Short mmCIF file of C-alpha atoms in Angstrom, two decimals:
data_model
loop_
_atom_site.label_atom_id
_atom_site.label_comp_id
_atom_site.label_asym_id
_atom_site.label_seq_id
_atom_site.Cartn_x
_atom_site.Cartn_y
_atom_site.Cartn_z
CA ASN L 1 0.82 10.36 0.12
CA ASP L 2 1.04 12.82 2.94
CA GLY L 3 -1.75 13.12 5.41
CA VAL L 4 -3.59 11.47 8.21
CA LEU L 5 -5.35 8.20 7.57
CA VAL L 6 -9.01 8.07 8.42
CA HIS L 7 -9.95 4.49 9.24
CA ASN L 8 -12.28 2.35 11.28
CA LYS L 9 -11.34 0.09 14.20
CA CYS L 10 -9.77 -2.53 11.95
CA ILE L 11 -7.93 -1.39 8.80
CA GLY L 12 -9.90 -2.67 5.83
CA GLU L 13 -12.94 -3.79 7.82
CA ASN L 14 -15.27 -2.26 5.23
CA GLY L 15 -13.04 -3.15 2.29
CA THR L 16 -12.98 -5.88 -0.31
CA ARG L 17 -11.76 -9.33 0.70
CA THR L 18 -8.57 -10.24 -1.17
CA THR L 19 -5.71 -12.57 -0.35
CA SER L 20 -3.41 -10.49 -2.55
CA SER L 21 -3.99 -7.98 -5.34
CA THR L 22 -1.33 -6.07 -7.24
CA THR L 23 -2.33 -2.46 -7.85
CA TRP L 24 0.88 -1.20 -9.50
CA LYS L 25 3.77 -2.85 -11.37
CA GLY L 26 7.19 -1.35 -11.98
CA ASN L 27 10.46 -2.90 -13.14
CA GLY L 28 10.89 -6.67 -12.73
CA CYS L 29 9.17 -7.86 -9.55
CA GLU L 30 8.63 -4.28 -8.33
CA ARG L 31 4.99 -3.77 -7.31
CA ILE L 32 2.41 -2.59 -4.78
CA ASP L 33 0.30 -5.37 -3.25
CA VAL L 34 -2.75 -5.13 -1.02
CA GLU L 35 -3.97 -7.94 1.23
CA ASN L 36 -7.26 -8.08 3.12
CA PRO L 37 -8.09 -11.76 3.68
CA ASN L 38 -10.27 -11.25 6.79
CA PRO L 39 -11.96 -7.83 6.73
CA GLY L 40 -12.95 -6.71 10.22
CA ILE L 41 -11.01 -9.56 11.85
CA ARG L 42 -7.40 -8.77 10.91
CA ASP L 43 -5.94 -5.48 9.65
CA GLY L 44 -5.46 -5.28 5.91
CA GLN L 45 -1.98 -4.46 4.57
CA ILE L 46 -0.37 -2.58 1.73
CA HIS L 47 3.24 -3.22 0.85
CA TYR L 48 5.74 -2.34 -1.85
CA HIS L 49 8.20 -4.90 -3.23
CA ASP L 50 11.35 -3.41 -4.76
CA THR L 51 13.34 -4.80 -7.68
CA LYS L 52 15.19 -7.15 -5.27
CA ASN L 53 11.82 -8.30 -3.84
CA ILE L 54 12.46 -6.51 -0.51
CA LYS L 55 9.12 -5.68 1.14
CA TYR L 56 8.27 -2.24 2.57
CA MET L 57 5.10 -2.02 4.66
CA PHE L 58 2.71 0.92 4.38
CA ASP L 59 2.30 2.69 7.72
CA PHE L 60 -1.34 3.74 7.96
CA SER L 61 -0.76 6.06 10.93
CA SER L 62 1.75 8.22 9.00
CA GLY L 63 0.41 7.63 5.47
CA THR L 64 3.87 6.60 4.22
CA PHE L 65 5.96 3.48 3.70
CA SER L 66 8.19 2.40 6.59
CA ASN L 67 11.96 2.88 6.16
CA PRO L 68 11.71 3.77 2.46
CA SER L 69 14.67 3.23 0.14
CA THR L 70 15.89 6.07 -2.08
CA ARG L 71 14.00 4.51 -5.02
CA LEU L 72 10.79 4.24 -3.01
CA ARG L 73 11.06 7.88 -1.86
CA LYS L 74 11.35 8.91 -5.53
CA LEU L 75 8.44 6.67 -6.55
CA THR L 76 6.05 8.23 -4.05
CA SER L 77 5.86 11.34 -6.25
CA ASN L 78 5.25 9.28 -9.43
CA TYR L 79 1.68 9.63 -10.74
CA ASP L 80 1.21 5.96 -11.68
CA PHE L 81 2.66 4.81 -8.34
CA GLN L 82 0.26 7.17 -6.52
CA ARG L 83 -2.66 5.76 -8.52
CA GLY L 84 -1.62 2.24 -7.50
CA LEU L 85 -1.40 3.24 -3.83
CA ASN L 86 -4.79 4.97 -3.97
CA LYS L 87 -6.30 1.89 -5.64
CA ALA L 88 -4.92 -0.27 -2.79
CA LEU L 89 -6.42 2.12 -0.21
CA LYS L 90 -9.76 1.99 -2.03
CA ILE L 91 -9.73 -1.84 -1.99
CA LEU L 92 -9.29 -1.63 1.78
CA GLY L 93 -12.10 0.94 2.02
CA GLU L 94 -9.64 3.44 3.50
CA MET L 95 -8.63 6.93 2.49
CA LEU L 96 -6.04 9.53 3.34
CA LYS L 97 -7.39 12.87 4.45
#
């Protein structure tokens, strides 16, 4: 996703409480997870785990994943991956503009 994130004071403060939800699954342990255990108290998070279970955090200020691998850069244009990312943003009650 490219764009500027529109969010409230605390990321996910108006979102759904979840300790961890997977919104997309790829090969092996590859997935997108969203966490929002304390809405309004602690920022929610979105992260991508690659096939080696390395975690890449979603940067809400840029609307992209931090230090993406070549595979992750390719995935960001994949329709199903985008749907998973958008589902995670929706769980947090956030959106990209």
